[in-house]
Tab-separated table of C-alpha atoms and ligand atoms in Angstrom:
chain	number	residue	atom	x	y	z
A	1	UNK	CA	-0.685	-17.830	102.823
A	2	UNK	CA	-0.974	-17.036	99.259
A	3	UNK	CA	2.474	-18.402	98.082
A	4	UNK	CA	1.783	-22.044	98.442
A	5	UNK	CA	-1.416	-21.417	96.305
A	6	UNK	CA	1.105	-20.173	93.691
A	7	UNK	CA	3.557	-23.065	94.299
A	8	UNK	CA	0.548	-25.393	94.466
A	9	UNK	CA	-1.163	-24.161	90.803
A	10	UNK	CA	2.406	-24.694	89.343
A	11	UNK	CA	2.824	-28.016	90.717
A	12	UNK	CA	-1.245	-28.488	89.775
A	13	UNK	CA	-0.120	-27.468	86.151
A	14	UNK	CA	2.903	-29.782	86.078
A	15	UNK	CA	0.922	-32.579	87.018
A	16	UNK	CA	-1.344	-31.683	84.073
A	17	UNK	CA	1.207	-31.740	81.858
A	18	UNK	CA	2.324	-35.406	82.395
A	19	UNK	CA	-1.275	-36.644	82.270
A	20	UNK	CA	-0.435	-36.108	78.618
A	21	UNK	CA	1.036	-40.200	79.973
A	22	UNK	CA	-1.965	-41.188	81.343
A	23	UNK	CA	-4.587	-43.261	80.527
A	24	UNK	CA	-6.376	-44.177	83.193
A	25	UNK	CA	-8.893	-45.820	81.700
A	26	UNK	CA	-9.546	-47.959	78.306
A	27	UNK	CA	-12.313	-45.632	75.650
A	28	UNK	CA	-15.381	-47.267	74.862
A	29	UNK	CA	-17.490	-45.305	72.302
A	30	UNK	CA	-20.826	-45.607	72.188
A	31	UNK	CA	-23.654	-43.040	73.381
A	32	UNK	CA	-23.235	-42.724	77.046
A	33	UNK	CA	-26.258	-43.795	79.343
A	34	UNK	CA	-26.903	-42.495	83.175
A	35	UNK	CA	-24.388	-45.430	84.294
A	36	UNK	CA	-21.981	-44.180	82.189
A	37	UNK	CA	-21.998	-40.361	83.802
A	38	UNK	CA	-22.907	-42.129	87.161
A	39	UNK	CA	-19.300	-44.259	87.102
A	40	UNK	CA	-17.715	-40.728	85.062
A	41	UNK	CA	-18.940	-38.717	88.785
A	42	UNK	CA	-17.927	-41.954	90.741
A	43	UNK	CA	-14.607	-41.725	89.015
A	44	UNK	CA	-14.028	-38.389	90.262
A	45	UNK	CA	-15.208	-38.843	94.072
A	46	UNK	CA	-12.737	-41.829	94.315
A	47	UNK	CA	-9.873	-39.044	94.000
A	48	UNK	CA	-11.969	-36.702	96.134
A	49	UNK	CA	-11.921	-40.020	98.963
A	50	UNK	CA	-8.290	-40.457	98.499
A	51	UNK	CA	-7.418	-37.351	98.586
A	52	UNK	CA	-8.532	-37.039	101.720
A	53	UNK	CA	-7.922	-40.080	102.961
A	54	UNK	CA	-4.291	-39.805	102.011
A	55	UNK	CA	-4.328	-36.167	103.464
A	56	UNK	CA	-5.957	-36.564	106.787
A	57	UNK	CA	-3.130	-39.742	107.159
A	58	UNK	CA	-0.400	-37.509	106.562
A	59	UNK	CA	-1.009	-34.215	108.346
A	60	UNK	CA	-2.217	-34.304	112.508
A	61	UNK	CA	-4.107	-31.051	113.509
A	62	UNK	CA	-0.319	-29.526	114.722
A	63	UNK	CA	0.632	-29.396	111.006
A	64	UNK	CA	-2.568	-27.660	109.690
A	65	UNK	CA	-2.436	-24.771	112.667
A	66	UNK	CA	1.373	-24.815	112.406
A	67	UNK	CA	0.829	-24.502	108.552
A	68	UNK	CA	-0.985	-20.962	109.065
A	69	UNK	CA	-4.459	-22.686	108.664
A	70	UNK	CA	-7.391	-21.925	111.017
A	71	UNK	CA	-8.313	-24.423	113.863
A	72	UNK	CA	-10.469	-25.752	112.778
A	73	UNK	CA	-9.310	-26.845	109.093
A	74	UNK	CA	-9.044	-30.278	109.727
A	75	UNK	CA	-12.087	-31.049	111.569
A	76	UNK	CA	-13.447	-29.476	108.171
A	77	UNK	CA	-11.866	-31.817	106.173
A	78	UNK	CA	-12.879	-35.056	108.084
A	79	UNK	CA	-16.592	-33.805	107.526
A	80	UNK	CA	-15.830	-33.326	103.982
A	81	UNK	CA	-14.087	-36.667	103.292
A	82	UNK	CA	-17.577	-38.111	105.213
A	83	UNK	CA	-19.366	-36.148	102.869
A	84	UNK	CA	-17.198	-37.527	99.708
A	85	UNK	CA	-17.300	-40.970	101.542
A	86	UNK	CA	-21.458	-41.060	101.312
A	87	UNK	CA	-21.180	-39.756	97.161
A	88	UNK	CA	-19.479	-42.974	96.429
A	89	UNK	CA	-22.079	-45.046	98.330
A	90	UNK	CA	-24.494	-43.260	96.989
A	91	UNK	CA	-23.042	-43.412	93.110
A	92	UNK	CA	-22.151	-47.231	94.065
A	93	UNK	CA	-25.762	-47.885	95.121
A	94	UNK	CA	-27.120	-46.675	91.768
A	95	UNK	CA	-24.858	-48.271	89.745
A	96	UNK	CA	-24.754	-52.033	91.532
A	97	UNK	CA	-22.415	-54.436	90.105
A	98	UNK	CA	-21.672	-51.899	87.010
A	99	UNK	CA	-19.363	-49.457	89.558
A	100	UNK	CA	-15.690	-48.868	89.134
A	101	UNK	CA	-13.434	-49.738	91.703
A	102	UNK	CA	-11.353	-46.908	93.740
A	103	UNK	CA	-7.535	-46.862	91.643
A	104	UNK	CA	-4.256	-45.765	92.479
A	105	UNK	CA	-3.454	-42.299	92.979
A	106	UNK	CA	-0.879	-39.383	93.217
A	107	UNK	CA	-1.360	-36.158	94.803
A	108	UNK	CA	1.262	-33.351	93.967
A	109	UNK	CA	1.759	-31.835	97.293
A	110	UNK	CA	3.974	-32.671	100.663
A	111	UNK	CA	2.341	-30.133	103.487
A	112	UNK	CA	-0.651	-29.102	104.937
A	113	UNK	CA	-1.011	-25.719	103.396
A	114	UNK	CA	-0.222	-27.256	99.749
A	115	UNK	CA	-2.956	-29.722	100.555
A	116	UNK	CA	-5.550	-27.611	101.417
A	117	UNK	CA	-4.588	-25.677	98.159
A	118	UNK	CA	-5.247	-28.263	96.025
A	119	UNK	CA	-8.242	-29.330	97.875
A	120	UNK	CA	-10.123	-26.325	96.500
A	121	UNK	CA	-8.683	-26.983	93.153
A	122	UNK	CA	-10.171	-30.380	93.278
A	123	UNK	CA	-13.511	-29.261	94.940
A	124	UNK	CA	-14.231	-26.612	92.349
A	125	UNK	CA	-13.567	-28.977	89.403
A	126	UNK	CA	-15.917	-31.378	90.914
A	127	UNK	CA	-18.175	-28.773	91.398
A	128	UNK	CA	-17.719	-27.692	87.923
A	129	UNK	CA	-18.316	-31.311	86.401
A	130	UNK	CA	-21.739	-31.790	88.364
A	131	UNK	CA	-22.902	-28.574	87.035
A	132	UNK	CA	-21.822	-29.686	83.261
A	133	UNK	CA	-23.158	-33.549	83.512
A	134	UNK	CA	-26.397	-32.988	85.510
A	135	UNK	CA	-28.543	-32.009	82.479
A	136	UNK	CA	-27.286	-35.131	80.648
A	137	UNK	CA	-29.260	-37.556	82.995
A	138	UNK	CA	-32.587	-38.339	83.097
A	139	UNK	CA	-34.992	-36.826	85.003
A	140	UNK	CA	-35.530	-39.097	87.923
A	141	UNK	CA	-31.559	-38.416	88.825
A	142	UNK	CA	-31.677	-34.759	88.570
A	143	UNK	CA	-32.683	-34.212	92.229
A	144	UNK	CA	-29.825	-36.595	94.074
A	145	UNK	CA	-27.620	-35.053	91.456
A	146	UNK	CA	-28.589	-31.835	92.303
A	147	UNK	CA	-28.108	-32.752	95.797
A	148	UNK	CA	-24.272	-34.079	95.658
A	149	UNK	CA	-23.469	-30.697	93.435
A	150	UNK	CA	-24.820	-28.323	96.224
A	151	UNK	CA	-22.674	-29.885	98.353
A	152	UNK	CA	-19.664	-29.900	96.475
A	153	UNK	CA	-19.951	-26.310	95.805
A	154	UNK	CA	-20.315	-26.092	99.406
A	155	UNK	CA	-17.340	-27.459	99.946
A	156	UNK	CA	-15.358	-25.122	97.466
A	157	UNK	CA	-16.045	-22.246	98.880
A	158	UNK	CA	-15.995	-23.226	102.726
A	159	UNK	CA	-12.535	-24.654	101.801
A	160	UNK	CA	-12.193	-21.262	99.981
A	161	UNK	CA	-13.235	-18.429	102.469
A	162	UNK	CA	-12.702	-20.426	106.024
A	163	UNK	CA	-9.420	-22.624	105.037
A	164	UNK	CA	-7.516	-20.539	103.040
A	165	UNK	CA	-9.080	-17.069	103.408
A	166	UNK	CA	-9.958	-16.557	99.787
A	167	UNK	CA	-13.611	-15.245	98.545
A	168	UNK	CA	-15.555	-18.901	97.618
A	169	UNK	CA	-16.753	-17.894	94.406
A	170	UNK	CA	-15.713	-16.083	91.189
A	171	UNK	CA	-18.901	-14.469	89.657
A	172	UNK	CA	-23.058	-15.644	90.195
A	173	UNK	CA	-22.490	-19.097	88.310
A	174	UNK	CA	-21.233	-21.347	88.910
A	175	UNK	CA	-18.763	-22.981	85.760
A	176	UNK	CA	-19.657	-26.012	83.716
A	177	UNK	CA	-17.241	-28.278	82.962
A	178	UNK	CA	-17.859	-30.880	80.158
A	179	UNK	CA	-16.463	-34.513	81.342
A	180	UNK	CA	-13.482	-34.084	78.923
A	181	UNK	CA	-12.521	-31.090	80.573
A	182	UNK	CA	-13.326	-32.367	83.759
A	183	UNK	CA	-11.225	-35.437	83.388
A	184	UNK	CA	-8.230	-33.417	81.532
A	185	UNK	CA	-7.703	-31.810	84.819
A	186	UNK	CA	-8.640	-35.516	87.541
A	187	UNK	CA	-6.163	-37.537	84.948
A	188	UNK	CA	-3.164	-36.296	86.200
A	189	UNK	CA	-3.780	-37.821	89.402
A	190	UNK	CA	-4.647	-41.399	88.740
A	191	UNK	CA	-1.891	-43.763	88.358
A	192	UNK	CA	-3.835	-46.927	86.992
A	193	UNK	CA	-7.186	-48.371	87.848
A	194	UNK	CA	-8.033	-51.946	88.209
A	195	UNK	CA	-8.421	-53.615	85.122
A	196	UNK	CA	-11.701	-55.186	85.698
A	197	UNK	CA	-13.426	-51.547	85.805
A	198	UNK	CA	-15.701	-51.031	83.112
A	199	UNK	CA	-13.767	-48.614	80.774
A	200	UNK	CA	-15.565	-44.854	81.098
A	201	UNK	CA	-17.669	-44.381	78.009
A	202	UNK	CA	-16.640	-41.302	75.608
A	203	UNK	CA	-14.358	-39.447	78.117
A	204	UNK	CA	-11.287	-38.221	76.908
A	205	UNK	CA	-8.189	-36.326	78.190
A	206	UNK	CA	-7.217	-33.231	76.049
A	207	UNK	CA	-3.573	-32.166	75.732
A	208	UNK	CA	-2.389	-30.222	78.043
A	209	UNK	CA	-2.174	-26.273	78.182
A	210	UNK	CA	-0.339	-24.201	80.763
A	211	UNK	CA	-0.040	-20.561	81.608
A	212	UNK	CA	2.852	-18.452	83.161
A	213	UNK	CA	2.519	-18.683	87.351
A	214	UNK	CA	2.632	-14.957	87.144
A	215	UNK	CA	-0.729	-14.391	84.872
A	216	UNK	CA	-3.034	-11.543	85.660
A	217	UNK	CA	-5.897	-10.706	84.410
A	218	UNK	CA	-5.340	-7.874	82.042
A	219	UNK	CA	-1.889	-9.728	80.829
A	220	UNK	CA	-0.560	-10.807	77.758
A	221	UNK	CA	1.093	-14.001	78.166
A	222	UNK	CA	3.227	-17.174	76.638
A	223	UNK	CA	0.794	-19.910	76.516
A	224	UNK	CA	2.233	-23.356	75.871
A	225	UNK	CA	0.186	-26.247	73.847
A	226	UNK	CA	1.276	-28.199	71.198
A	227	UNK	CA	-0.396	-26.943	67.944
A	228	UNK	CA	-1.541	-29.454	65.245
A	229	UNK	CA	-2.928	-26.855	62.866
A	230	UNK	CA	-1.842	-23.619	61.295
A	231	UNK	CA	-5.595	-22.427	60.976
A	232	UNK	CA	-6.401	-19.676	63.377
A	233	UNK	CA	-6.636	-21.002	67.083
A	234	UNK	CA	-8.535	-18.966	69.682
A	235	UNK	CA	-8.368	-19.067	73.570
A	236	UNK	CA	-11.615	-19.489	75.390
A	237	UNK	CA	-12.421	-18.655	78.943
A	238	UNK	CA	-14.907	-20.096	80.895
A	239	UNK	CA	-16.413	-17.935	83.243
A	240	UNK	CA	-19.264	-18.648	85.101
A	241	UNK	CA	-21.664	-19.627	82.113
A	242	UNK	CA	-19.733	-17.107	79.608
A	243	UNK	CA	-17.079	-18.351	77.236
A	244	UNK	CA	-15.021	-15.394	76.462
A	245	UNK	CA	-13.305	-15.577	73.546
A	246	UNK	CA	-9.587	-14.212	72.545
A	247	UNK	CA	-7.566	-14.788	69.459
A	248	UNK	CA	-4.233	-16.357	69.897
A	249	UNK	CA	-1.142	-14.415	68.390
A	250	UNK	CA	1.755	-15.920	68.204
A	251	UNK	CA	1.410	-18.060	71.193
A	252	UNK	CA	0.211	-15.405	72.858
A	253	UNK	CA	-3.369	-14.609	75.162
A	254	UNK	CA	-4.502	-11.289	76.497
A	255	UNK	CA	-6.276	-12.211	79.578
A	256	UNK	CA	-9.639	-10.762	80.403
A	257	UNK	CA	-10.011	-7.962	83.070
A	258	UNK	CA	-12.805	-8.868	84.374
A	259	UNK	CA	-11.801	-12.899	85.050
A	260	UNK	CA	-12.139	-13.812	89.292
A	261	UNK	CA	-12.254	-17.077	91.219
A	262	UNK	CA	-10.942	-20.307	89.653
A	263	UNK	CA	-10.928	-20.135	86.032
A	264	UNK	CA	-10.385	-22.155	82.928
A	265	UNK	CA	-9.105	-21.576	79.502
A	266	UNK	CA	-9.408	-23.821	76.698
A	267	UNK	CA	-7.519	-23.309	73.250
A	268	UNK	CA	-10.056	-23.556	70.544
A	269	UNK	CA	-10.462	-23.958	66.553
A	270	UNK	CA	-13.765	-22.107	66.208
A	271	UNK	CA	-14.161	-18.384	66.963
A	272	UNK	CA	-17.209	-18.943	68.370
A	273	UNK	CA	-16.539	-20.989	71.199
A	274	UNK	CA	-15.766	-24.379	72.447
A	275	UNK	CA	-16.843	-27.575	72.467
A	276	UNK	CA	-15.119	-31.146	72.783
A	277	UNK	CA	-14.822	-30.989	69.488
A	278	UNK	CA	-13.128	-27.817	69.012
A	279	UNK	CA	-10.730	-28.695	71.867
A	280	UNK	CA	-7.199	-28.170	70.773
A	281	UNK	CA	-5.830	-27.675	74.295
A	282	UNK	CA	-6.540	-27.644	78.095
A	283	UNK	CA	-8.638	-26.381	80.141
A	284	UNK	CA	-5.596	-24.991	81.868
A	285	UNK	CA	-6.978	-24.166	85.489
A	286	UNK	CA	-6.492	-20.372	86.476
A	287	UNK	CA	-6.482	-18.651	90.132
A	288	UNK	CA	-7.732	-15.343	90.459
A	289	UNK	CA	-7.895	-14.511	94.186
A	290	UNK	CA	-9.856	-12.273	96.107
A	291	UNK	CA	-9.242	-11.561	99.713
A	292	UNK	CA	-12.679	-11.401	101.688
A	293	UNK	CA	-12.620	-7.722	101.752
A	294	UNK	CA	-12.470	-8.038	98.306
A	295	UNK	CA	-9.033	-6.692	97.001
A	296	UNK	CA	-7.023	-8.705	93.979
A	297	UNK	CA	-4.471	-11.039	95.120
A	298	UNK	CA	-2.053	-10.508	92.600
A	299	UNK	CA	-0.618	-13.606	90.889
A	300	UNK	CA	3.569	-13.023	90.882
B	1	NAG	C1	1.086	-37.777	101.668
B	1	NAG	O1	2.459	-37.930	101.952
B	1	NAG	C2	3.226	-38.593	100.938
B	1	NAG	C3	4.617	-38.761	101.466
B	1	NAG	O2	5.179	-37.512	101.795
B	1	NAG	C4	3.178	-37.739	99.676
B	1	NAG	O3	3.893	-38.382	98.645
B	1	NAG	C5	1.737	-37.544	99.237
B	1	NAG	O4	1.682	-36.687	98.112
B	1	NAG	C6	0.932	-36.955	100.373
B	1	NAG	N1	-0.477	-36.879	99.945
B	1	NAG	C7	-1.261	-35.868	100.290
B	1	NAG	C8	-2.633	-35.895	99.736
B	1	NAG	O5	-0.918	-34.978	101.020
């Protein structure tokens, strides 16, 4: 069960790499406004719907049993892509005539058991970006917000702990994601959107950082980035609302101990952190399994 997750974070990683090519949408600057994070989350639950969509299309219920995966898996993810399905009316509803249109997309994975992989990939993500916008809006969105991320996170760890028998969660908080981080790690899956979509408003893709398949926590590993600077870079890990912070040495990261659950390192300027506008690198997404009794799935 735990190979494909392997298989599937390299593949998630690749795909990361080439987003480095895409540019899914035109950049508008100027302050962003509600709309502007509304059509940012509606961005994000159009690859949620597709994913799904596209998912549920290719694989019957024979494929996710013969695939390892409980019974009930699929059934799951019908009543998740309803779930995702009501977001975007929701979003769409708020934002009127002002809401981008669903895009093209491309999904790095062939079987059932890669699919549900990267379904918790995507779920925690979205999870992640909910957290990070929802103090940006104004008050009287807060609660529907609020609302969609609950169920999101929901969705993580059911797809987590019932799907693909991994503990749903990696510490008591849950990790923000900033929408440049966010969208780093959606890019890679949007081929082009419509070009009558309103371009999103100060959302950017950062360039891409990858780890070894085989990190553990504890390791010291070959990251790869491209550098731009010969001033002092640092890697940052988000976890849960802690950025842990670790010099880089020649290219190289010593890994936390104590890092669990889905994970994200950033490579960073400033010693103290990061920010957007410290971002040299990433996030690079990081998987850090726990069976439910609660043993370390070690990553090989
Ligand atoms: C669906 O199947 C096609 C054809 O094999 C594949 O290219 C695509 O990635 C699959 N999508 C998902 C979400 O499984």
């Amino acid at each position: 069960m735990y190979i494909s997750f392997k298989e599937m974070k390299s593949t998630v990683l690749a795909a990361v790499l080439s987003a480095l090519l895409v540019k899914a949408s035109p950049i508008e600057a100027r302050a962003p406004s509600d709309f502007d994070t509304f059509n940012f989350a509606l961005t994000l639950e159009h690859v949620e719907v597709a994913f799904y969509t596209m998912g549920l299309n290719n694989y019957s219920q024979a494929d996710f049993v013969s695939a390892g995966l409980p019974d009930g898996a699929r059934n799951q993810f019908v009543e998740i892509l309803e779930h995702e399905t009501a977001h975007v009316a929701f979003l769409e509803n708020l934002l009127g005539d002002r809401a981008v249109k669903p895009c093209t997309y491309k999904f790095p994975v062939d079987n059932a058991k890669a699919f549900a992989g990267l379904s918790q990939v995507i779920e925690n993500v979205g999870t992640g970006a909910y957290t990070g916008a929802i103090g940006t809006l104004s008050q009287q969105y807060v609660t529907g917000s609020a609302s969609i991320l609950g169920t999101e996170a929901r969705q993580a760890s059911l797809i987590a702990a019932y799907v693909n028998n991994v503990e749903g969660w990696g510490n008591a908080f849950n990790i923000p994601l900033t929408k440049d981080q966010a969208y780093t790690l959606a890019a890679p899956f949007i081929v082009s959107c419509p070009e009558s979509n309103p371009p999103l408003v100060d959302v950017h893709a950062n360039p891409p950082l990858t780890f070894p398949s085989n990190s553990n926590p504890g390791d010291t590993v070959q990251v790869q980035f491209t550098a731009t600077t010969d001033a002092s870079l640092y890697a940052v890990f988000l976890f849960g609302l802690d950025q842990i912070v670790v010099p880089v040495e020649d290219g190289k990261v010593t890994i936390p101990r104590n890092l669990a659950g889905q994970v994200y390192c950033i490579i960073s300027s400033s010693a103290d952190g990061v920010t957007d506008e410290t971002t040299v690198a990433g996030p690079a997404i990081l998987q850090f399994e726990y069976t439910l009794e609660g043993d370390y799935i070690p990553n090989h």
